[in-house]
Amino acid sequence: MRTEFITTNIAIAEGAIMAGMKFYAGYPITPASDLFEYLAERLPQAGGLTVQFEDEIASINAVIGASWAGAKSMTATSGPGFSLMVEGLGFAIITETPLVVVDIMRAGPSTGVPTKATQSDVYQVRFAPHGIYSIPVLIPWSAQEGFDLAIRAFNIAEALRTPVIILSDAVLAHAWEKVRIKDLTEIKVIDREMPQLKNKNSWLNQKSDLVPPMKVFGRGYGAKVESLIHDERGWYIPNNETYRKLVWRLVRKIEDKARFLWDSVTYLTEDSDYLVYAYGSVARPAYAAVKELRKESIRIGLFRPRTLWPFDYFNLKKASMKVKKVFVVENNEGKIFREVQRHLRGKEVIPLPLIDLEVPPPEDIVDSIREWL
Amino acid sequence: MMGNKLRHPLSKYLLEDRLPHSWCPGCGIGIALGSILRAIDKKVKEGAIDYNKLVLVTGIGCSARAAFYVRFDSAHTIHGRAIPFASGVKLANPSLTVLVFGGDGDIAGIGGNHLIHAARRNMDLLVFMITNFVYAMTGGQVAPTTPTGLYTTTTPKGNPERPLNAIKLVASQNPNYVARASATHPALIEQYTYKALNMEGFRFIEIISMCPEVFGRHIGFNDPVTLYKTLKSKSIVKDKPSLDESDYDWNHGWILGEYVLRRNPGYLTTLRRYEG
Amino acid sequence: MRKEFLAAGRGGQGILLLGHVLGHAVAKYTKFYVTVTESYDAETRGGDSKIDFIIADKPEELDYFKVRNSDVALFMYPEQLVKYERLVKDNAIVFIDNYFIKEVRANRKWLIKEAPYTQIAEEKIGTHVVANMIALGHIIKVTKLVPVEAIIKSIKEVVRKKWIYIDIKAFQKGLTL
Ligand SMILES: Cc1ncc(C[n+]2csc(CCOP(=O)(O)OP(=O)(O)O)c2C)c(N)n1
């Protein structure tokens, strides 16, 4: 183990390398460019390769191709670039390609404010591609979690054969912090399963019927990577039976594993009358606000998901069982509020949308909460 | 698998279980694919290519359906993105022989930017582009390659635009190999493919092809044979044609031949030099 | 324990590097946790340059990224003093480059430590660009935030090679103020 003073962008890059990433493709965009620049120096030392492609569309498709050729692969971008990657992301979903996309949120819509952060893309990463599917989204609140969640993202991607999103933002991206870089012996690294060559055509015989082993190129599998609806062989069969079977599996292989994907943290919730729900960078001033209010003997706690999708309603329900009100603090117009409200039916859930290019300060959060006490 | 039944001569390469294919009677795509597979077979038999290391990457379109029918590894990706996908495959595992096969809309229309940049990088790919002058899969809309004046479903008064000359476009980026063949001249496709297969760098073979259903019929050729004969009569084979001769239009036809052949280091070789 | 430090000046005064050297030293050579965020005007040369530096003994104490009530501050230029003095609390230790800042108008109970960092840099080291390291030396001497050796190691790891020697020299000069 070693200790470094690095940004969340660099921490994510280091976590990805630790998880075994060997291929990175990208296109420059603030605030993701320096992650790419760092990897351009660092990844070759770790036996990998980075390439700058002509746009984000090429980047995500190259990442998908590289994954099928056997390399753990990643790209990083921000709003406008993510928008261009959306079709490719859907392709990765239907072909069950393990890969990681780091989306570093900047203020949108459109070109917005490139250097500043909001949390405006929390639905884009989950719902932008068309079709029926589910996709895991992890959301760090510090550089340390950038490192830890990058490893976890690759492990989920490999175990479930799915793209995984790491959702960071412009403030976290360039915050320098102390990060413990663990050794390979301290972490668990998961690699995709491949079919036994003997029965290479019957992945159904394999362990899980939700995640078929991956027929990586160049090993004699005769892989059929297919963007159309397909059966287990990769053959296009446009009927209800095949369609339902595939899309239900795409949904279930994530949602049935939700218990393992959920990863929420609570602070000062044991005796709470009130609960603050916040995620990513905003959870930090939200925590400061909670501590501030506690000084005034207001019993309030914080709930913070590190997996944004699938939505952790289970632990949220547990944490909010006894509270009178739940405040959803987020740096957008109140997006995840709807999801929280949907799951806490009957509970008073209050949206606190604090749009702030610099991350809302604790005083603003304290003031907004106080209005509702 | 098929017992003593008669096997297709290319059965090692074709997923016979998926035949018959979905291409229309008189379509040139099957001829092109057959010629390419014959060239590959020769190379495999010579030991110059490992069958298990072959990957065919396609986008979306009639031509792209070729990925359905090959027995070796293949990917039927999304419209226009076969080249970047294939680049990722090749870069992640340089031991693979990576082929791209697609329509003119797929490769030079929606995917045109990737085509330019892969050629510029001299990316180690062999790209086949089926020029049938039309967007066939979607029912006969104008393609970037449609000759001026011709009817398509989205240019009902005739195509007012000039056709894209992909040969010149790709050649302008100085890749290693640029040739034009035609489904009316299958031996040429086989010959060019055979030559390009073991080269490094970016290799581009345009294949003029007939789409009797939504190109031929729409411009007044009521049977596939007339279209075939017309295209054949417009195809002139030339030894080492100059790039200026690659321009084409419907009246004068097009020149088949090898426009560019050089042996510069491919992308991976160059990369290794930089990585030291 | 949670302490805030704010450093501000104008672009080119090496504020960001100072933050980096100090942050690196804290992260690598002390048991403390640290968050450093930088802000600067990319557009205007000589525009604002500021670091928000927070140090704590537990990672959760690093809640908000920004300085709001600074325990220690460094001002290298008058405009930034005016602009950011509201972020510095009463009784804070405030370091001032009095080569540029001729008077401190802020009506606050600060413990002011001042020296002409830029002038010392120019006269004793031979270049004004190491004024930041002189100031850092002064800050470390007074606050004992991190051991001197930690800063020297940090300079060696963070600063570009040809500047290491001269930056260490400037830092050591600052320790004597
Ligand atoms: C992003 C996107 N836009 C449009 C389509 C619809 N589409 C499918 S194939 C095709 C064009 C086919 O033409 P071409 O690439 O020349 O291939 P051909 O069918 O002629 O072989 C189009 C526009 C699509 N699949 N994806």
JSON list of C-alpha atoms in Angstrom, two decimals, chain C:
[
{"chain": "C", "resi": 1, "resn": "MET", "atom": "CA", "xyz": [-9.51, 18.27, 14.44]},
{"chain": "C", "resi": 2, "resn": "ARG", "atom": "CA", "xyz": [-10.28, 20.27, 11.34]},
{"chain": "C", "resi": 3, "resn": "LYS", "atom": "CA", "xyz": [-8.28, 23.29, 10.19]},
{"chain": "C", "resi": 4, "resn": "GLU", "atom": "CA", "xyz": [-8.70, 25.54, 7.20]},
{"chain": "C", "resi": 5, "resn": "PHE", "atom": "CA", "xyz": [-6.03, 27.36, 5.27]},
{"chain": "C", "resi": 6, "resn": "LEU", "atom": "CA", "xyz": [-6.59, 29.84, 2.49]},
{"chain": "C", "resi": 7, "resn": "ALA", "atom": "CA", "xyz": [-3.93, 31.18, 0.16]},
{"chain": "C", "resi": 8, "resn": "ALA", "atom": "CA", "xyz": [-4.65, 33.77, -2.49]},
{"chain": "C", "resi": 9, "resn": "GLY", "atom": "CA", "xyz": [-2.77, 36.01, -4.83]},
{"chain": "C", "resi": 10, "resn": "ARG", "atom": "CA", "xyz": [-2.69, 36.76, -8.47]},
{"chain": "C", "resi": 11, "resn": "GLY", "atom": "CA", "xyz": [-1.81, 34.35, -11.24]},
{"chain": "C", "resi": 12, "resn": "GLY", "atom": "CA", "xyz": [1.91, 33.73, -11.56]},
{"chain": "C", "resi": 13, "resn": "GLN", "atom": "CA", "xyz": [2.65, 34.07, -7.83]},
{"chain": "C", "resi": 14, "resn": "GLY", "atom": "CA", "xyz": [2.89, 30.30, -7.42]},
{"chain": "C", "resi": 15, "resn": "ILE", "atom": "CA", "xyz": [-0.13, 29.91, -5.15]},
{"chain": "C", "resi": 16, "resn": "LEU", "atom": "CA", "xyz": [-1.18, 26.61, -6.75]},
{"chain": "C", "resi": 17, "resn": "LEU", "atom": "CA", "xyz": [2.30, 25.13, -6.43]},
{"chain": "C", "resi": 18, "resn": "LEU", "atom": "CA", "xyz": [2.44, 26.17, -2.78]},
{"chain": "C", "resi": 19, "resn": "GLY", "atom": "CA", "xyz": [-0.85, 24.32, -2.20]},
{"chain": "C", "resi": 20, "resn": "HIS", "atom": "CA", "xyz": [0.45, 21.32, -4.01]},
{"chain": "C", "resi": 21, "resn": "VAL", "atom": "CA", "xyz": [3.72, 21.10, -2.08]},
{"chain": "C", "resi": 22, "resn": "LEU", "atom": "CA", "xyz": [1.95, 21.54, 1.24]},
{"chain": "C", "resi": 23, "resn": "GLY", "atom": "CA", "xyz": [-0.87, 19.09, 0.38]},
{"chain": "C", "resi": 24, "resn": "HIS", "atom": "CA", "xyz": [1.56, 16.47, -0.82]},
{"chain": "C", "resi": 25, "resn": "ALA", "atom": "CA", "xyz": [3.56, 16.81, 2.41]},
{"chain": "C", "resi": 26, "resn": "VAL", "atom": "CA", "xyz": [0.45, 16.45, 4.58]},
{"chain": "C", "resi": 27, "resn": "ALA", "atom": "CA", "xyz": [-0.94, 13.52, 2.62]},
{"chain": "C", "resi": 28, "resn": "LYS", "atom": "CA", "xyz": [2.25, 11.54, 2.37]},
{"chain": "C", "resi": 29, "resn": "TYR", "atom": "CA", "xyz": [4.18, 12.40, 5.49]},
{"chain": "C", "resi": 30, "resn": "THR", "atom": "CA", "xyz": [1.60, 13.01, 8.22]},
{"chain": "C", "resi": 31, "resn": "LYS", "atom": "CA", "xyz": [-1.33, 11.04, 9.57]},
{"chain": "C", "resi": 32, "resn": "PHE", "atom": "CA", "xyz": [-3.72, 13.78, 8.52]},
{"chain": "C", "resi": 33, "resn": "TYR", "atom": "CA", "xyz": [-6.24, 13.88, 5.70]},
{"chain": "C", "resi": 34, "resn": "VAL", "atom": "CA", "xyz": [-6.40, 16.77, 3.30]},
{"chain": "C", "resi": 35, "resn": "THR", "atom": "CA", "xyz": [-8.55, 18.30, 0.56]},
{"chain": "C", "resi": 36, "resn": "VAL", "atom": "CA", "xyz": [-7.18, 20.96, -1.75]},
{"chain": "C", "resi": 37, "resn": "THR", "atom": "CA", "xyz": [-9.20, 22.68, -4.42]},
{"chain": "C", "resi": 38, "resn": "GLU", "atom": "CA", "xyz": [-7.81, 25.32, -6.71]},
{"chain": "C", "resi": 39, "resn": "SER", "atom": "CA", "xyz": [-9.49, 28.16, -8.48]},
{"chain": "C", "resi": 40, "resn": "TYR", "atom": "CA", "xyz": [-7.98, 30.46, -10.99]},
{"chain": "C", "resi": 41, "resn": "ASP", "atom": "CA", "xyz": [-8.98, 32.67, -13.86]},
{"chain": "C", "resi": 42, "resn": "ALA", "atom": "CA", "xyz": [-7.89, 30.93, -17.00]},
{"chain": "C", "resi": 43, "resn": "GLU", "atom": "CA", "xyz": [-8.71, 33.91, -19.15]},
{"chain": "C", "resi": 44, "resn": "THR", "atom": "CA", "xyz": [-6.94, 36.83, -17.58]},
{"chain": "C", "resi": 45, "resn": "ARG", "atom": "CA", "xyz": [-3.26, 36.78, -16.91]},
{"chain": "C", "resi": 46, "resn": "GLY", "atom": "CA", "xyz": [-2.58, 38.03, -13.44]},
{"chain": "C", "resi": 47, "resn": "GLY", "atom": "CA", "xyz": [-6.14, 37.18, -12.46]},
{"chain": "C", "resi": 48, "resn": "ASP", "atom": "CA", "xyz": [-7.19, 35.48, -9.25]},
{"chain": "C", "resi": 49, "resn": "SER", "atom": "CA", "xyz": [-5.36, 32.45, -7.98]},
{"chain": "C", "resi": 50, "resn": "LYS", "atom": "CA", "xyz": [-6.62, 30.78, -4.83]},
{"chain": "C", "resi": 51, "resn": "ILE", "atom": "CA", "xyz": [-6.37, 27.52, -2.97]},
{"chain": "C", "resi": 52, "resn": "ASP", "atom": "CA", "xyz": [-8.80, 26.15, -0.42]},
{"chain": "C", "resi": 53, "resn": "PHE", "atom": "CA", "xyz": [-6.91, 23.85, 1.89]},
{"chain": "C", "resi": 54, "resn": "ILE", "atom": "CA", "xyz": [-8.58, 21.74, 4.56]},
{"chain": "C", "resi": 55, "resn": "ILE", "atom": "CA", "xyz": [-6.82, 19.35, 6.86]},
{"chain": "C", "resi": 56, "resn": "ALA", "atom": "CA", "xyz": [-8.38, 16.95, 9.37]},
{"chain": "C", "resi": 57, "resn": "ASP", "atom": "CA", "xyz": [-7.59, 13.87, 11.39]},
{"chain": "C", "resi": 58, "resn": "LYS", "atom": "CA", "xyz": [-10.60, 11.94, 10.09]},
{"chain": "C", "resi": 59, "resn": "PRO", "atom": "CA", "xyz": [-11.65, 11.70, 6.44]},
{"chain": "C", "resi": 60, "resn": "GLU", "atom": "CA", "xyz": [-15.31, 12.55, 7.25]},
{"chain": "C", "resi": 61, "resn": "GLU", "atom": "CA", "xyz": [-14.18, 15.84, 8.74]},
{"chain": "C", "resi": 62, "resn": "LEU", "atom": "CA", "xyz": [-13.28, 16.94, 5.23]},
{"chain": "C", "resi": 63, "resn": "ASP", "atom": "CA", "xyz": [-16.93, 17.53, 4.51]},
{"chain": "C", "resi": 64, "resn": "TYR", "atom": "CA", "xyz": [-17.16, 20.71, 2.48]},
{"chain": "C", "resi": 65, "resn": "PHE", "atom": "CA", "xyz": [-14.40, 21.38, -0.05]},
{"chain": "C", "resi": 66, "resn": "LYS", "atom": "CA", "xyz": [-14.16, 25.11, 0.42]},
{"chain": "C", "resi": 67, "resn": "VAL", "atom": "CA", "xyz": [-12.70, 27.32, 3.09]},
{"chain": "C", "resi": 68, "resn": "ARG", "atom": "CA", "xyz": [-15.33, 29.34, 4.96]},
{"chain": "C", "resi": 69, "resn": "ASN", "atom": "CA", "xyz": [-13.66, 30.19, 8.25]},
{"chain": "C", "resi": 70, "resn": "SER", "atom": "CA", "xyz": [-9.97, 30.01, 7.74]},
{"chain": "C", "resi": 71, "resn": "ASP", "atom": "CA", "xyz": [-7.64, 29.37, 10.66]},
{"chain": "C", "resi": 72, "resn": "VAL", "atom": "CA", "xyz": [-4.58, 30.35, 8.68]},
{"chain": "C", "resi": 73, "resn": "ALA", "atom": "CA", "xyz": [-4.36, 32.52, 5.58]},
{"chain": "C", "resi": 74, "resn": "LEU", "atom": "CA", "xyz": [-1.78, 33.82, 3.17]},
{"chain": "C", "resi": 75, "resn": "PHE", "atom": "CA", "xyz": [-2.35, 36.90, 1.01]},
{"chain": "C", "resi": 76, "resn": "MET", "atom": "CA", "xyz": [0.17, 37.74, -1.65]},
{"chain": "C", "resi": 77, "resn": "TYR", "atom": "CA", "xyz": [-1.63, 40.64, -3.35]},
{"chain": "C", "resi": 78, "resn": "PRO", "atom": "CA", "xyz": [-4.00, 43.44, -2.22]},
{"chain": "C", "resi": 79, "resn": "GLU", "atom": "CA", "xyz": [-6.95, 42.68, -4.52]},
{"chain": "C", "resi": 80, "resn": "GLN", "atom": "CA", "xyz": [-7.30, 39.13, -3.25]},
{"chain": "C", "resi": 81, "resn": "LEU", "atom": "CA", "xyz": [-7.02, 40.30, 0.35]},
{"chain": "C", "resi": 82, "resn": "VAL", "atom": "CA", "xyz": [-10.01, 42.54, -0.17]},
{"chain": "C", "resi": 83, "resn": "LYS", "atom": "CA", "xyz": [-11.90, 39.87, -2.04]},
{"chain": "C", "resi": 84, "resn": "TYR", "atom": "CA", "xyz": [-11.38, 36.96, 0.36]},
{"chain": "C", "resi": 85, "resn": "GLU", "atom": "CA", "xyz": [-10.82, 38.44, 3.81]},
{"chain": "C", "resi": 86, "resn": "ARG", "atom": "CA", "xyz": [-14.40, 37.55, 4.73]},
{"chain": "C", "resi": 87, "resn": "LEU", "atom": "CA", "xyz": [-13.37, 33.86, 4.59]},
{"chain": "C", "resi": 88, "resn": "VAL", "atom": "CA", "xyz": [-10.79, 34.32, 7.36]},
{"chain": "C", "resi": 89, "resn": "LYS", "atom": "CA", "xyz": [-11.93, 34.08, 10.95]},
{"chain": "C", "resi": 90, "resn": "ASP", "atom": "CA", "xyz": [-11.09, 36.27, 13.90]},
{"chain": "C", "resi": 91, "resn": "ASN", "atom": "CA", "xyz": [-7.90, 35.30, 15.68]},
{"chain": "C", "resi": 92, "resn": "ALA", "atom": "CA", "xyz": [-6.60, 33.65, 12.54]},
{"chain": "C", "resi": 93, "resn": "ILE", "atom": "CA", "xyz": [-2.90, 33.77, 11.76]},
{"chain": "C", "resi": 94, "resn": "VAL", "atom": "CA", "xyz": [-2.62, 35.78, 8.56]},
{"chain": "C", "resi": 95, "resn": "PHE", "atom": "CA", "xyz": [0.53, 35.93, 6.48]},
{"chain": "C", "resi": 96, "resn": "ILE", "atom": "CA", "xyz": [0.99, 38.97, 4.27]},
{"chain": "C", "resi": 97, "resn": "ASP", "atom": "CA", "xyz": [3.45, 39.80, 1.51]},
{"chain": "C", "resi": 98, "resn": "ASN", "atom": "CA", "xyz": [3.97, 43.43, 2.52]},
{"chain": "C", "resi": 99, "resn": "TYR", "atom": "CA", "xyz": [5.99, 44.07, -0.60]},
{"chain": "C", "resi": 100, "resn": "PHE", "atom": "CA", "xyz": [2.68, 44.32, -2.46]},
{"chain": "C", "resi": 101, "resn": "ILE", "atom": "CA", "xyz": [0.22, 44.77, 0.39]},
{"chain": "C", "resi": 102, "resn": "LYS", "atom": "CA", "xyz": [0.90, 48.11, 2.03]},
{"chain": "C", "resi": 103, "resn": "GLU", "atom": "CA", "xyz": [-1.92, 48.15, 4.50]},
{"chain": "C", "resi": 104, "resn": "VAL", "atom": "CA", "xyz": [-4.40, 45.70, 5.98]},
{"chain": "C", "resi": 105, "resn": "ARG", "atom": "CA", "xyz": [-7.73, 47.45, 6.29]},
{"chain": "C", "resi": 106, "resn": "ALA", "atom": "CA", "xyz": [-9.74, 44.46, 7.36]},
{"chain": "C", "resi": 107, "resn": "ASN", "atom": "CA", "xyz": [-11.34, 45.31, 10.66]},
{"chain": "C", "resi": 108, "resn": "ARG", "atom": "CA", "xyz": [-10.55, 41.96, 12.19]},
{"chain": "C", "resi": 109, "resn": "LYS", "atom": "CA", "xyz": [-8.62, 40.55, 15.14]},
{"chain": "C", "resi": 110, "resn": "TRP", "atom": "CA", "xyz": [-5.94, 38.77, 13.20]},
{"chain": "C", "resi": 111, "resn": "LEU", "atom": "CA", "xyz": [-2.50, 37.75, 14.27]},
{"chain": "C", "resi": 112, "resn": "ILE", "atom": "CA", "xyz": [-0.62, 39.25, 11.38]},
{"chain": "C", "resi": 113, "resn": "LYS", "atom": "CA", "xyz": [2.76, 37.94, 10.25]},
{"chain": "C", "resi": 114, "resn": "GLU", "atom": "CA", "xyz": [4.25, 39.89, 7.44]},
{"chain": "C", "resi": 115, "resn": "ALA", "atom": "CA", "xyz": [7.37, 40.06, 5.32]},
{"chain": "C", "resi": 116, "resn": "PRO", "atom": "CA", "xyz": [8.23, 41.26, 1.81]},
{"chain": "C", "resi": 117, "resn": "TYR", "atom": "CA", "xyz": [8.30, 37.72, 0.39]},
{"chain": "C", "resi": 118, "resn": "THR", "atom": "CA", "xyz": [8.65, 38.88, -3.19]},
{"chain": "C", "resi": 119, "resn": "GLN", "atom": "CA", "xyz": [11.45, 41.28, -2.39]},
{"chain": "C", "resi": 120, "resn": "ILE", "atom": "CA", "xyz": [13.33, 38.69, -0.33]},
{"chain": "C", "resi": 121, "resn": "ALA", "atom": "CA", "xyz": [12.96, 36.21, -3.14]},
{"chain": "C", "resi": 122, "resn": "GLU", "atom": "CA", "xyz": [14.38, 38.65, -5.63]},
{"chain": "C", "resi": 123, "resn": "GLU", "atom": "CA", "xyz": [17.22, 39.92, -3.47]},
{"chain": "C", "resi": 124, "resn": "LYS", "atom": "CA", "xyz": [18.29, 36.78, -1.61]},
{"chain": "C", "resi": 125, "resn": "ILE", "atom": "CA", "xyz": [17.47, 34.03, -4.11]},
{"chain": "C", "resi": 126, "resn": "GLY", "atom": "CA", "xyz": [17.66, 35.97, -7.33]},
{"chain": "C", "resi": 127, "resn": "THR", "atom": "CA", "xyz": [14.12, 35.57, -8.64]},
{"chain": "C", "resi": 128, "resn": "HIS", "atom": "CA", "xyz": [10.71, 36.77, -7.54]},
{"chain": "C", "resi": 129, "resn": "VAL", "atom": "CA", "xyz": [9.07, 33.53, -8.67]},
{"chain": "C", "resi": 130, "resn": "VAL", "atom": "CA", "xyz": [10.09, 31.72, -5.47]},
{"chain": "C", "resi": 131, "resn": "ALA", "atom": "CA", "xyz": [8.23, 34.17, -3.22]},
{"chain": "C", "resi": 132, "resn": "ASN", "atom": "CA", "xyz": [5.70, 31.37, -2.68]},
{"chain": "C", "resi": 133, "resn": "MET", "atom": "CA", "xyz": [8.35, 29.10, -1.14]},
{"chain": "C", "resi": 134, "resn": "ILE", "atom": "CA", "xyz": [9.62, 31.91, 1.11]},
{"chain": "C", "resi": 135, "resn": "ALA", "atom": "CA", "xyz": [6.05, 32.37, 2.32]},
{"chain": "C", "resi": 136, "resn": "LEU", "atom": "CA", "xyz": [5.67, 28.62, 2.81]},
{"chain": "C", "resi": 137, "resn": "GLY", "atom": "CA", "xyz": [8.80, 28.59, 4.95]},
{"chain": "C", "resi": 138, "resn": "HIS", "atom": "CA", "xyz": [7.41, 31.41, 7.05]},
{"chain": "C", "resi": 139, "resn": "ILE", "atom": "CA", "xyz": [4.07, 29.62, 7.48]},
{"chain": "C", "resi": 140, "resn": "ILE", "atom": "CA", "xyz": [5.70, 26.34, 8.49]},
{"chain": "C", "resi": 141, "resn": "LYS", "atom": "CA", "xyz": [7.97, 28.11, 10.97]},
{"chain": "C", "resi": 142, "resn": "VAL", "atom": "CA", "xyz": [5.07, 29.84, 12.70]},
{"chain": "C", "resi": 143, "resn": "THR", "atom": "CA", "xyz": [2.32, 27.19, 12.49]},
{"chain": "C", "resi": 144, "resn": "LYS", "atom": "CA", "xyz": [4.43, 24.00, 12.58]},
{"chain": "C", "resi": 145, "resn": "LEU", "atom": "CA", "xyz": [1.68, 22.48, 10.43]},
{"chain": "C", "resi": 146, "resn": "VAL", "atom": "CA", "xyz": [4.06, 19.81, 9.11]},
{"chain": "C", "resi": 147, "resn": "PRO", "atom": "CA", "xyz": [7.68, 18.94, 9.86]},
{"chain": "C", "resi": 148, "resn": "VAL", "atom": "CA", "xyz": [10.28, 20.84, 7.83]},
{"chain": "C", "resi": 149, "resn": "GLU", "atom": "CA", "xyz": [11.70, 17.58, 6.40]},
{"chain": "C", "resi": 150, "resn": "ALA", "atom": "CA", "xyz": [8.27, 16.66, 5.06]},
{"chain": "C", "resi": 151, "resn": "ILE", "atom": "CA", "xyz": [8.15, 19.87, 3.03]},
{"chain": "C", "resi": 152, "resn": "ILE", "atom": "CA", "xyz": [11.63, 19.32, 1.68]},
{"chain": "C", "resi": 153, "resn": "LYS", "atom": "CA", "xyz": [10.76, 15.77, 0.60]},
{"chain": "C", "resi": 154, "resn": "SER", "atom": "CA", "xyz": [7.58, 17.09, -0.94]},
{"chain": "C", "resi": 155, "resn": "ILE", "atom": "CA", "xyz": [9.42, 19.76, -2.94]},
{"chain": "C", "resi": 156, "resn": "LYS", "atom": "CA", "xyz": [11.71, 17.05, -4.27]},
{"chain": "C", "resi": 157, "resn": "GLU", "atom": "CA", "xyz": [8.74, 14.95, -5.39]},
{"chain": "C", "resi": 158, "resn": "VAL", "atom": "CA", "xyz": [6.44, 17.64, -6.70]},
{"chain": "C", "resi": 159, "resn": "VAL", "atom": "CA", "xyz": [8.56, 20.41, -8.19]},
{"chain": "C", "resi": 160, "resn": "ARG", "atom": "CA", "xyz": [10.13, 20.23, -11.64]},
{"chain": "C", "resi": 161, "resn": "LYS", "atom": "CA", "xyz": [13.73, 19.10, -11.46]},
{"chain": "C", "resi": 162, "resn": "LYS", "atom": "CA", "xyz": [15.52, 22.30, -12.33]},
{"chain": "C", "resi": 163, "resn": "TRP", "atom": "CA", "xyz": [13.59, 24.20, -9.64]},
{"chain": "C", "resi": 164, "resn": "ILE", "atom": "CA", "xyz": [14.07, 21.78, -6.74]},
{"chain": "C", "resi": 165, "resn": "TYR", "atom": "CA", "xyz": [17.32, 23.21, -5.44]},
{"chain": "C", "resi": 166, "resn": "ILE", "atom": "CA", "xyz": [16.27, 26.82, -5.67]},
{"chain": "C", "resi": 167, "resn": "ASP", "atom": "CA", "xyz": [12.83, 26.16, -4.16]},
{"chain": "C", "resi": 168, "resn": "ILE", "atom": "CA", "xyz": [14.38, 24.39, -1.17]},
{"chain": "C", "resi": 169, "resn": "LYS", "atom": "CA", "xyz": [16.74, 27.30, -0.72]},
{"chain": "C", "resi": 170, "resn": "ALA", "atom": "CA", "xyz": [13.84, 29.75, -0.77]},
{"chain": "C", "resi": 171, "resn": "PHE", "atom": "CA", "xyz": [11.82, 27.59, 1.63]},
{"chain": "C", "resi": 172, "resn": "GLN", "atom": "CA", "xyz": [14.77, 27.51, 4.05]},
{"chain": "C", "resi": 173, "resn": "LYS", "atom": "CA", "xyz": [15.12, 31.25, 3.78]},
{"chain": "C", "resi": 174, "resn": "GLY", "atom": "CA", "xyz": [11.47, 31.54, 4.76]},
{"chain": "C", "resi": 175, "resn": "LEU", "atom": "CA", "xyz": [12.14, 29.46, 7.88]},
{"chain": "C", "resi": 176, "resn": "THR", "atom": "CA", "xyz": [14.47, 32.16, 9.13]},
{"chain": "C", "resi": 177, "resn": "LEU", "atom": "CA", "xyz": [11.92, 34.98, 9.03]}
]
